[in-house]
Amino acid sequence: MSGPKVVRVVTREERIDTCETLLRQLDAAISSLKKTAKRFDDTKAHGIAEMTQRRSALRELVANDRFDEAEQGIRQEIAFYQAEKEQAIMRATQAATSARAKSSRQRIAAQMLLEKVAQLAQGEHQGKLDQLRAIAKTESHTDEADRVLAAATRLVTAAVSRGASLLSNQQALANALKGTEVASGPDGAWRVPVTQDQRLVALQERLSQIEVLRDHESASQFSSRLMQLETEPDSPARSMRIDALVLDVVSAAEAIKADAELFSNADLLLSELATTMTGEEEKALQARLSEALESRNVQQVRELTTDATEAIAQARRRVAATARRDAILSGLASLGYQVNESMATSWVEQGRVVLQKPGQATHGLEIASPADAQRLQLRAVAFSESRPSSSDLAAETAWCGEFGKLQTLLAQQSSQLILEKALPVGVVPLKVVQSTSLGSTQATEFRQSVSRHR
């Protein structure tokens, strides 16, 4: 296959940039895990002690141009630390859910015992009744509430033992409590038969997610509605209110989770802007994004994140395209083609450039590509309609050998020239273009200029 070729270029500079970007993402993942572990006082997260050593080893791979190993290793580390963070959040959510479930059981039990204690002895246990009323309205679980509930439970079970007169519903509760284990230890353990709507149980976990991902205040507005529904008599209206609360809480939890991901991504983009962008517009964008993050303005952060993502992508595309053009032109200059610095500019402006070797008056090489220069078309071309037909075959055959040499040269620089498509010799007539002739001094100067920038 010695005719026109379509190739893809991956330069060493690109590979380094990709690895550096991944390393910054790794740093962000490590920092996020540390903050999460500290916030929740979590000591079970793995890998924190070894992270510095592991990162240094990955950095060494990049320095030694072992890019495939480095990329794979960095991506694995990022996934590991992100998973550890999710595990820490899950543990915090489980702990918060457990605490909320205990509080809920305390409130429901307090409400159940309130009427029973009042009926057992009118006016004799006013202090106990006040305590039960307070527990029924309390959002947080406390050990003191355990002790109060245990004491109230003992009152009811003692009444059963004495054969006190109870209403039918009170008797049912008392019979259920009869034989219930009530510990006398400092925690004041108690057990009351509490049955809850499973939708309310699931809501406790959702509220815990909101509390963990944002704060307690964000969950409180829903907690108050939940507390009202816990002890409300069962009815179609109550069921509808539970369904409405479920929808509101699920929507809020998903929005808060999305916001958390948005702010995490924005933090990473801010780091990218600070590291890679030096223009005035980019600096202004960085300042606006930093201010939006500080004020927790979700709408502004979302808009500026889009702008920052595009700005960074454009900058990386420009740098990568320049590196690709330089790599190809430098390699061809090493093979004897006449190249100067203006050719890179001409390539950008016209989408193509024509090269030739000294002493080759009839044929040359055309390079054509879009602006990003990610994929190129390389083809032998002729400079005149009046030429021996056999010279076309010789030119294409010579270019085939040079292409292999160009691949080898780029590989020695840790770059890649990947052949994606090629046509056989003679399938496509040679394109006739205008000749470009340069002095050998200019070609040497170009090679030296590219080498200085590598």
Tab-separated table of C-alpha atoms in Angstrom:
chain	number	residue	atom	x	y	z
A	1	MET	CA	0.000	0.000	0.000
A	2	SER	CA	2.098	2.875	-1.256
A	3	GLY	CA	-0.538	5.334	-2.406
A	4	PRO	CA	-2.373	8.068	-0.440
A	5	LYS	CA	-2.536	7.364	3.288
A	6	VAL	CA	-4.773	8.498	6.140
A	7	VAL	CA	-2.895	8.457	9.428
A	8	ARG	CA	-3.520	9.400	13.039
A	9	VAL	CA	-0.841	11.191	15.027
A	10	VAL	CA	-0.357	10.818	18.780
A	11	THR	CA	2.616	12.796	20.054
A	12	ARG	CA	4.683	12.396	23.180
A	13	GLU	CA	3.466	15.822	24.287
A	14	GLU	CA	-0.132	14.620	24.005
A	15	ARG	CA	0.567	11.533	26.064
A	16	ILE	CA	2.289	13.603	28.739
A	17	ASP	CA	-0.603	16.084	28.794
A	18	THR	CA	-3.112	13.247	29.158
A	19	CYS	CA	-1.137	11.751	32.042
A	20	GLU	CA	-0.716	15.143	33.733
A	21	THR	CA	-4.456	15.747	33.481
A	22	LEU	CA	-5.129	12.325	34.989
A	23	LEU	CA	-2.630	13.003	37.782
A	24	ARG	CA	-4.497	16.209	38.638
A	25	GLN	CA	-7.729	14.198	38.723
A	26	LEU	CA	-5.983	11.721	41.012
A	27	ASP	CA	-4.883	14.554	43.302
A	28	ALA	CA	-8.483	15.777	43.408
A	29	ALA	CA	-9.746	12.268	44.250
A	30	ILE	CA	-7.163	11.919	47.031
A	31	SER	CA	-7.992	15.346	48.458
A	32	SER	CA	-11.720	14.613	48.327
A	33	LEU	CA	-11.257	11.312	50.170
A	34	LYS	CA	-9.173	12.998	52.874
A	35	LYS	CA	-11.793	15.721	53.379
A	36	THR	CA	-14.612	13.169	53.493
A	37	ALA	CA	-12.795	10.946	55.991
A	38	LYS	CA	-12.010	13.950	58.194
A	39	ARG	CA	-15.552	15.322	58.027
A	40	PHE	CA	-17.121	12.049	59.154
A	41	ASP	CA	-14.249	11.032	61.431
A	42	ASP	CA	-13.956	7.894	59.318
A	43	THR	CA	-10.970	5.680	60.118
A	44	LYS	CA	-11.933	2.788	57.844
A	45	ALA	CA	-10.947	4.375	54.494
A	46	HIS	CA	-8.127	2.406	52.863
A	47	GLY	CA	-5.059	3.652	51.003
A	48	ILE	CA	-4.649	7.071	52.639
A	49	ALA	CA	-1.312	6.221	54.247
A	50	GLU	CA	0.131	4.785	51.010
A	51	MET	CA	-1.193	7.402	48.580
A	52	THR	CA	1.983	9.539	48.402
A	53	GLN	CA	4.179	6.566	47.580
A	54	ARG	CA	1.732	5.210	45.007
A	55	ARG	CA	1.417	8.579	43.293
A	56	SER	CA	5.212	8.952	43.103
A	57	ALA	CA	5.459	5.559	41.410
A	58	LEU	CA	2.918	6.639	38.792
A	59	ARG	CA	4.757	9.915	38.231
A	60	GLU	CA	7.935	7.884	37.613
A	61	LEU	CA	6.173	5.913	34.881
A	62	VAL	CA	5.260	9.160	33.107
A	63	ALA	CA	8.828	10.463	33.414
A	64	ASN	CA	10.081	7.255	31.774
A	65	ASP	CA	7.602	7.566	28.863
A	66	ARG	CA	5.739	4.434	29.973
A	67	PHE	CA	2.470	6.126	29.128
A	68	ASP	CA	0.203	3.096	28.699
A	69	GLU	CA	1.167	1.742	32.123
A	70	ALA	CA	0.877	5.200	33.657
A	71	GLU	CA	-2.593	5.893	32.222
A	72	GLN	CA	-3.927	2.511	33.280
A	73	GLY	CA	-2.424	2.821	36.758
A	74	ILE	CA	-3.658	6.378	37.319
A	75	ARG	CA	-7.191	5.532	36.185
A	76	GLN	CA	-7.233	2.553	38.543
A	77	GLU	CA	-6.057	4.724	41.436
A	78	ILE	CA	-8.704	7.362	40.691
A	79	ALA	CA	-11.410	4.677	40.654
A	80	PHE	CA	-10.033	3.239	43.909
A	81	TYR	CA	-10.074	6.542	45.817
A	82	GLN	CA	-13.487	7.478	44.435
A	83	ALA	CA	-14.824	4.102	45.593
A	84	GLU	CA	-13.266	4.630	49.033
A	85	LYS	CA	-14.957	8.017	49.259
A	86	GLU	CA	-18.315	6.480	48.315
A	87	GLN	CA	-17.795	3.820	50.978
A	88	ALA	CA	-17.069	6.508	53.589
A	89	ILE	CA	-20.226	8.384	52.566
A	90	MET	CA	-22.210	5.132	52.714
A	91	ARG	CA	-20.921	4.397	56.219
A	92	ALA	CA	-21.851	7.915	57.337
A	93	THR	CA	-25.295	7.529	55.751
A	94	GLN	CA	-25.835	4.180	57.462
A	95	ALA	CA	-24.858	5.659	60.822
A	96	ALA	CA	-27.191	8.621	60.306
A	97	THR	CA	-30.001	6.299	59.185
A	98	SER	CA	-29.537	4.135	62.270
A	99	ALA	CA	-29.694	7.203	64.513
A	100	ARG	CA	-32.819	8.467	62.746
A	101	ALA	CA	-34.487	5.054	63.035
A	102	LYS	CA	-33.799	5.005	66.774
A	103	SER	CA	-35.227	8.507	67.151
A	104	SER	CA	-38.300	7.514	65.186
A	105	ARG	CA	-38.875	4.456	67.374
A	106	GLN	CA	-38.470	6.614	70.487
A	107	ARG	CA	-41.041	9.144	69.263
A	108	ILE	CA	-43.593	6.520	68.271
A	109	ALA	CA	-43.108	4.599	71.520
A	110	ALA	CA	-43.425	7.816	73.534
A	111	GLN	CA	-46.696	8.634	71.800
A	112	MET	CA	-48.013	5.110	72.413
A	113	LEU	CA	-47.020	5.141	76.088
A	114	LEU	CA	-48.264	8.668	76.707
A	115	GLU	CA	-51.956	7.775	76.770
A	116	LYS	CA	-51.366	4.538	78.661
A	117	VAL	CA	-49.420	6.114	81.493
A	118	ALA	CA	-52.005	8.894	81.802
A	119	GLN	CA	-54.846	6.361	82.069
A	120	LEU	CA	-53.036	4.161	84.568
A	121	ALA	CA	-52.908	6.788	87.303
A	122	GLN	CA	-54.501	10.160	86.786
A	123	GLY	CA	-52.189	12.935	87.962
A	124	GLU	CA	-49.668	10.655	89.651
A	125	HIS	CA	-47.012	10.718	86.950
A	126	GLN	CA	-47.155	14.266	85.570
A	127	GLY	CA	-43.384	14.506	85.348
A	128	LYS	CA	-43.214	11.277	83.399
A	129	LEU	CA	-45.979	12.460	81.088
A	130	ASP	CA	-44.128	15.716	80.383
A	131	GLN	CA	-41.013	13.735	79.548
A	132	LEU	CA	-42.919	11.488	77.156
A	133	ARG	CA	-44.470	14.506	75.421
A	134	ALA	CA	-41.005	16.007	74.942
A	135	ILE	CA	-39.645	12.758	73.485
A	136	ALA	CA	-42.582	12.543	71.060
A	137	LYS	CA	-41.493	15.898	69.608
A	138	THR	CA	-37.714	15.368	69.668
A	139	GLU	CA	-35.823	14.789	66.406
A	140	SER	CA	-32.666	13.287	67.914
A	141	HIS	CA	-32.144	9.999	69.710
A	142	THR	CA	-30.865	10.297	73.313
A	143	ASP	CA	-29.902	7.859	76.046
A	144	GLU	CA	-32.043	9.821	78.495
A	145	ALA	CA	-35.084	9.166	76.313
A	146	ASP	CA	-34.244	5.450	76.486
A	147	ARG	CA	-34.334	5.620	80.278
A	148	VAL	CA	-37.653	7.500	80.321
A	149	LEU	CA	-39.245	5.015	77.924
A	150	ALA	CA	-37.933	2.089	79.951
A	151	ALA	CA	-39.474	3.554	83.106
A	152	ALA	CA	-42.794	4.146	81.337
A	153	THR	CA	-42.732	0.594	80.020
A	154	ARG	CA	-42.247	-0.709	83.559
A	155	LEU	CA	-45.252	1.306	84.734
A	156	VAL	CA	-47.497	-0.295	82.128
A	157	THR	CA	-46.224	-3.843	82.663
A	158	ALA	CA	-46.538	-3.426	86.429
A	159	ALA	CA	-50.155	-2.368	85.954
A	160	VAL	CA	-50.812	-5.580	84.058
A	161	SER	CA	-49.286	-7.587	86.875
A	162	ARG	CA	-51.521	-5.820	89.400
A	163	GLY	CA	-54.546	-6.447	87.216
A	164	ALA	CA	-55.292	-2.757	86.726
A	165	SER	CA	-58.372	-1.905	84.702
A	166	LEU	CA	-57.411	-0.878	81.166
A	167	LEU	CA	-59.307	0.049	78.048
A	168	SER	CA	-59.221	-2.581	75.294
A	169	ASN	CA	-56.542	-0.862	73.226
A	170	GLN	CA	-54.496	-0.170	76.350
A	171	GLN	CA	-54.852	-3.793	77.400
A	172	ALA	CA	-53.564	-4.902	73.998
A	173	LEU	CA	-50.457	-2.786	74.427
A	174	ALA	CA	-49.989	-3.909	77.999
A	175	ASN	CA	-50.271	-7.558	76.996
A	176	ALA	CA	-47.699	-6.964	74.283
A	177	LEU	CA	-45.417	-5.347	76.829
A	178	LYS	CA	-45.962	-8.091	79.369
A	179	GLY	CA	-42.879	-10.210	79.383
A	180	THR	CA	-40.933	-7.586	77.429
A	181	GLU	CA	-37.310	-7.483	78.452
A	182	VAL	CA	-36.473	-4.177	80.132
A	183	ALA	CA	-32.838	-3.793	81.021
A	184	SER	CA	-31.841	-1.961	84.166
A	185	GLY	CA	-28.420	-0.941	82.814
A	186	PRO	CA	-27.297	2.656	82.210
A	187	ASP	CA	-28.628	2.662	78.650
A	188	GLY	CA	-32.150	2.030	79.895
A	189	ALA	CA	-32.909	-0.489	77.137
A	190	TRP	CA	-36.544	-0.917	76.237
A	191	ARG	CA	-38.659	-2.649	73.673
A	192	VAL	CA	-42.076	-1.485	72.536
A	193	PRO	CA	-43.933	-3.127	69.631
A	194	VAL	CA	-43.569	-0.390	66.992
A	195	THR	CA	-44.843	-0.892	63.446
A	196	GLN	CA	-44.028	1.710	60.799
A	197	ASP	CA	-45.075	2.339	57.235
A	198	GLN	CA	-42.160	1.117	55.105
A	199	ARG	CA	-42.302	4.328	53.098
A	200	LEU	CA	-41.417	6.220	56.268
A	201	VAL	CA	-38.573	3.809	56.962
A	202	ALA	CA	-37.170	4.389	53.458
A	203	LEU	CA	-37.510	8.138	53.959
A	204	GLN	CA	-35.170	7.965	56.944
A	205	GLU	CA	-32.370	6.759	54.670
A	206	ARG	CA	-33.083	9.447	52.072
A	207	LEU	CA	-33.018	12.137	54.748
A	208	SER	CA	-29.732	10.737	55.995
A	209	GLN	CA	-28.311	11.069	52.476
A	210	ILE	CA	-29.359	14.717	52.402
A	211	GLU	CA	-27.818	15.301	55.821
A	212	VAL	CA	-24.540	13.615	54.830
A	213	LEU	CA	-24.200	15.205	51.399
A	214	ARG	CA	-25.167	18.696	52.546
A	215	ASP	CA	-26.106	19.435	56.154
A	216	HIS	CA	-28.591	18.779	58.940
A	217	GLU	CA	-30.587	21.939	58.215
A	218	SER	CA	-31.349	20.799	54.653
A	219	ALA	CA	-32.952	17.645	56.034
A	220	SER	CA	-34.822	19.348	58.899
A	221	GLN	CA	-37.595	20.808	56.745
A	222	PHE	CA	-38.525	17.282	55.679
A	223	SER	CA	-37.932	15.779	59.118
A	224	SER	CA	-40.666	17.924	60.657
A	225	ARG	CA	-43.190	16.667	58.088
A	226	LEU	CA	-42.062	13.093	58.685
A	227	MET	CA	-42.473	13.438	62.458
A	228	GLN	CA	-46.048	14.640	62.021
A	229	LEU	CA	-46.877	11.670	59.794
A	230	GLU	CA	-45.314	9.099	62.143
A	231	THR	CA	-48.028	9.340	64.773
A	232	GLU	CA	-50.920	10.463	62.593
A	233	PRO	CA	-53.741	7.886	62.398
A	234	ASP	CA	-53.725	5.832	59.227
A	235	SER	CA	-56.027	7.199	56.521
A	236	PRO	CA	-56.111	7.781	52.735
A	237	ALA	CA	-55.185	11.431	53.324
A	238	ARG	CA	-52.159	10.423	55.407
A	239	SER	CA	-51.069	7.971	52.710
A	240	MET	CA	-51.262	10.731	50.100
A	241	ARG	CA	-49.198	13.041	52.299
A	242	ILE	CA	-46.583	10.304	52.723
A	243	ASP	CA	-46.406	9.836	48.945
A	244	ALA	CA	-46.002	13.584	48.466
A	245	LEU	CA	-43.211	13.683	51.039
A	246	VAL	CA	-41.470	10.752	49.350
A	247	LEU	CA	-41.504	12.589	46.015
A	248	ASP	CA	-40.188	15.801	47.590
A	249	VAL	CA	-37.401	14.047	49.487
A	250	VAL	CA	-36.305	11.928	46.509
A	251	SER	CA	-36.213	15.022	44.308
A	252	ALA	CA	-34.219	16.970	46.897
A	253	ALA	CA	-31.774	14.096	47.463
A	254	GLU	CA	-31.117	13.689	43.746
A	255	ALA	CA	-30.643	17.447	43.303
A	256	ILE	CA	-28.212	17.599	46.221
A	257	LYS	CA	-26.251	14.641	44.846
A	258	ALA	CA	-26.089	16.299	41.418
A	259	ASP	CA	-24.940	19.555	43.026
A	260	ALA	CA	-22.211	17.700	44.916
A	261	GLU	CA	-20.943	16.180	41.663
A	262	LEU	CA	-21.157	19.588	39.969
A	263	PHE	CA	-19.075	21.300	42.654
A	264	SER	CA	-16.553	18.468	42.652
A	265	ASN	CA	-16.127	18.791	38.881
A	266	ALA	CA	-15.919	22.586	39.164
A	267	ASP	CA	-13.125	22.291	41.736
A	268	LEU	CA	-11.171	20.125	39.313
A	269	LEU	CA	-11.762	22.551	36.438
A	270	LEU	CA	-10.592	25.424	38.627
A	271	SER	CA	-7.359	23.546	39.224
A	272	GLU	CA	-7.025	22.911	35.479
A	273	LEU	CA	-7.522	26.600	34.703
A	274	ALA	CA	-4.917	27.623	37.250
A	275	THR	CA	-2.412	25.081	35.930
A	276	THR	CA	-2.798	25.262	32.165
A	277	MET	CA	-4.411	28.593	31.221
A	278	THR	CA	-2.465	31.860	31.127
A	279	GLY	CA	-4.553	34.232	28.956
A	280	GLU	CA	-6.439	37.183	30.409
A	281	GLU	CA	-9.839	35.777	29.425
A	282	GLU	CA	-9.012	32.462	31.070
A	283	LYS	CA	-7.820	34.194	34.234
A	284	ALA	CA	-11.084	36.160	34.372
A	285	LEU	CA	-13.040	32.911	33.906
A	286	GLN	CA	-11.023	31.346	36.712
A	287	ALA	CA	-11.862	34.251	39.031
A	288	ARG	CA	-15.595	34.064	38.236
A	289	LEU	CA	-15.701	30.315	38.783
A	290	SER	CA	-13.837	30.642	42.077
A	291	GLU	CA	-16.310	33.287	43.266
A	292	ALA	CA	-19.311	31.171	42.235
A	293	LEU	CA	-17.897	28.179	44.111
A	294	GLU	CA	-17.316	30.288	47.194
A	295	SER	CA	-20.911	31.551	47.166
A	296	ARG	CA	-22.272	28.055	46.306
A	297	ASN	CA	-24.271	29.559	43.442
A	298	VAL	CA	-25.413	26.424	41.622
A	299	GLN	CA	-26.678	28.152	38.468
A	300	GLN	CA	-23.516	30.217	38.020
A	301	VAL	CA	-21.281	27.235	38.736
A	302	ARG	CA	-23.172	25.181	36.155
A	303	GLU	CA	-22.814	27.868	33.472
A	304	LEU	CA	-19.172	28.625	34.257
A	305	THR	CA	-18.337	24.922	34.374
A	306	THR	CA	-19.560	24.624	30.790
A	307	ASP	CA	-17.457	27.642	29.779
A	308	ALA	CA	-14.386	26.329	31.600
A	309	THR	CA	-14.730	22.861	30.079
A	310	GLU	CA	-14.842	24.313	26.572
A	311	ALA	CA	-11.979	26.754	27.219
A	312	ILE	CA	-9.729	23.987	28.532
A	313	ALA	CA	-10.677	21.664	25.668
A	314	GLN	CA	-9.915	24.355	23.082
A	315	ALA	CA	-6.558	25.132	24.670
A	316	ARG	CA	-5.617	21.462	24.771
A	317	ARG	CA	-6.680	20.996	21.142
A	318	ARG	CA	-4.516	23.946	20.062
A	319	VAL	CA	-1.468	22.664	21.927
A	320	ALA	CA	-1.986	19.108	20.672
A	321	ALA	CA	-2.432	20.250	17.052
A	322	THR	CA	0.772	22.303	17.212
A	323	ALA	CA	2.666	19.331	18.641
A	324	ARG	CA	1.345	17.050	15.875
A	325	ARG	CA	2.307	19.439	13.089
A	326	ASP	CA	5.745	19.998	14.603
A	327	ALA	CA	6.321	16.260	14.999
A	328	ILE	CA	5.416	15.511	11.370
A	329	LEU	CA	7.356	18.426	9.885
A	330	SER	CA	10.392	17.737	12.050
A	331	GLY	CA	10.338	14.060	11.095
A	332	LEU	CA	10.066	14.843	7.396
A	333	ALA	CA	12.868	17.393	7.701
A	334	SER	CA	15.006	14.617	9.180
A	335	LEU	CA	14.229	12.547	6.071
A	336	GLY	CA	15.571	15.304	3.845
A	337	TYR	CA	12.437	17.276	2.977
A	338	GLN	CA	12.759	21.038	2.846
A	339	VAL	CA	10.847	22.513	5.797
A	340	ASN	CA	10.710	25.945	7.415
A	341	GLU	CA	8.706	27.526	10.237
A	342	SER	CA	6.302	29.314	7.894
A	343	MET	CA	5.028	25.959	6.681
A	344	ALA	CA	3.319	25.257	10.003
A	345	THR	CA	1.452	28.558	9.671
A	346	SER	CA	0.542	27.831	6.063
A	347	TRP	CA	-0.685	24.389	7.094
A	348	VAL	CA	-2.994	25.936	9.715
A	349	GLU	CA	-4.322	28.626	7.374
A	350	GLN	CA	-4.804	26.528	4.243
A	351	GLY	CA	-5.345	23.081	5.720
A	352	ARG	CA	-2.510	21.684	3.615
A	353	VAL	CA	1.186	22.057	2.910
A	354	VAL	CA	3.469	20.713	0.176
A	355	LEU	CA	7.051	19.565	0.791
A	356	GLN	CA	9.820	18.476	-1.540
A	357	LYS	CA	13.401	17.304	-1.388
A	358	PRO	CA	16.349	19.171	-2.903
A	359	GLY	CA	17.026	17.870	-6.380
A	360	GLN	CA	13.519	16.413	-6.798
A	361	ALA	CA	11.997	18.813	-9.284
A	362	THR	CA	9.053	16.691	-10.420
A	363	HIS	CA	7.490	15.253	-7.259
A	364	GLY	CA	6.872	16.067	-3.621
A	365	LEU	CA	4.644	15.258	-0.653
A	366	GLU	CA	1.327	16.868	0.314
A	367	ILE	CA	0.020	16.887	3.893
A	368	ALA	CA	-3.639	17.802	4.414
A	369	SER	CA	-5.655	17.852	7.623
A	370	PRO	CA	-8.380	19.647	9.578
A	371	ALA	CA	-7.316	22.239	12.144
A	372	ASP	CA	-6.719	19.742	14.952
A	373	ALA	CA	-4.272	17.730	12.788
A	374	GLN	CA	-5.385	14.564	14.550
A	375	ARG	CA	-5.799	12.778	11.246
A	376	LEU	CA	-3.696	13.566	8.199
A	377	GLN	CA	-3.763	12.618	4.553
A	378	LEU	CA	-0.275	12.060	3.185
A	379	ARG	CA	0.180	11.615	-0.549
A	380	ALA	CA	2.845	11.901	-3.210
A	381	VAL	CA	2.133	14.768	-5.645
A	382	ALA	CA	3.530	15.963	-8.963
A	383	PHE	CA	4.663	19.483	-9.839
A	384	SER	CA	4.052	19.345	-13.583
A	385	GLU	CA	1.654	17.823	-16.078
A	386	SER	CA	4.643	17.166	-18.351
A	387	ARG	CA	6.451	14.290	-16.682
A	388	PRO	CA	7.322	10.682	-17.459
A	389	SER	CA	4.513	8.370	-16.364
A	390	SER	CA	7.029	6.002	-14.810
A	391	SER	CA	8.163	8.744	-12.430
A	392	ASP	CA	4.833	8.633	-10.584
A	393	LEU	CA	5.328	4.987	-9.690
A	394	ALA	CA	8.866	5.683	-8.504
A	395	ALA	CA	7.696	8.639	-6.368
A	396	GLU	CA	4.925	6.652	-4.664
A	397	THR	CA	7.213	3.690	-4.039
A	398	ALA	CA	9.868	5.964	-2.535
A	399	TRP	CA	7.279	7.584	-0.276
A	400	CYS	CA	6.213	4.159	1.006
A	401	GLY	CA	9.725	3.494	2.293
A	402	GLU	CA	9.949	6.954	3.804
A	403	PHE	CA	6.660	6.469	5.613
A	404	GLY	CA	8.083	3.497	7.502
A	405	LYS	CA	11.142	5.562	8.422
A	406	LEU	CA	8.890	8.396	9.610
A	407	GLN	CA	7.003	5.972	11.852
A	408	THR	CA	10.291	4.769	13.318
A	409	LEU	CA	11.529	8.320	13.935
A	410	LEU	CA	8.346	9.269	15.775
A	411	ALA	CA	8.384	6.042	17.782
A	412	GLN	CA	11.913	6.887	18.954
A	413	GLN	CA	10.440	10.143	20.318
A	414	SER	CA	7.651	8.214	22.127
A	415	SER	CA	5.111	9.408	19.546
A	416	GLN	CA	2.924	7.336	17.238
A	417	LEU	CA	2.021	7.530	13.560
A	418	ILE	CA	-0.878	5.120	13.134
A	419	LEU	CA	-1.917	4.049	9.642
A	420	GLU	CA	-5.715	3.975	9.314
A	421	LYS	CA	-6.180	3.747	5.544
A	422	ALA	CA	-3.948	3.361	2.483
A	423	LEU	CA	-4.532	2.845	-1.239
A	424	PRO	CA	-2.323	0.816	-3.583
A	425	VAL	CA	0.099	2.473	-5.989
A	426	GLY	CA	-1.547	3.779	-9.135
A	427	VAL	CA	-5.138	3.548	-7.925
A	428	VAL	CA	-5.411	7.326	-7.650
A	429	PRO	CA	-3.677	9.544	-10.240
A	430	LEU	CA	-1.125	11.880	-8.696
A	431	LYS	CA	-2.424	15.311	-7.880
A	432	VAL	CA	-0.588	18.159	-9.624
A	433	VAL	CA	0.345	21.067	-7.337
A	434	GLN	CA	2.648	24.065	-7.352
A	435	SER	CA	6.250	23.384	-6.350
A	436	THR	CA	7.694	24.824	-3.137
A	437	SER	CA	11.462	25.122	-2.978
A	438	LEU	CA	13.476	26.018	0.138
A	439	GLY	CA	17.119	26.141	1.001
A	440	SER	CA	18.707	23.433	3.123
A	441	THR	CA	19.666	26.044	5.738
A	442	GLN	CA	15.995	26.801	6.416
A	443	ALA	CA	15.240	23.105	6.896
A	444	THR	CA	18.088	22.772	9.387
A	445	GLU	CA	16.896	25.841	11.295
A	446	PHE	CA	13.379	24.387	11.527
A	447	ARG	CA	14.629	21.077	12.972
A	448	GLN	CA	16.707	22.960	15.544
A	449	SER	CA	13.721	25.179	16.463
A	450	VAL	CA	11.434	22.187	17.047
A	451	SER	CA	14.113	20.407	19.085
A	452	ARG	CA	14.465	23.427	21.371
A	453	HIS	CA	10.733	23.354	22.147
A	454	ARG	CA	10.604	19.646	22.980
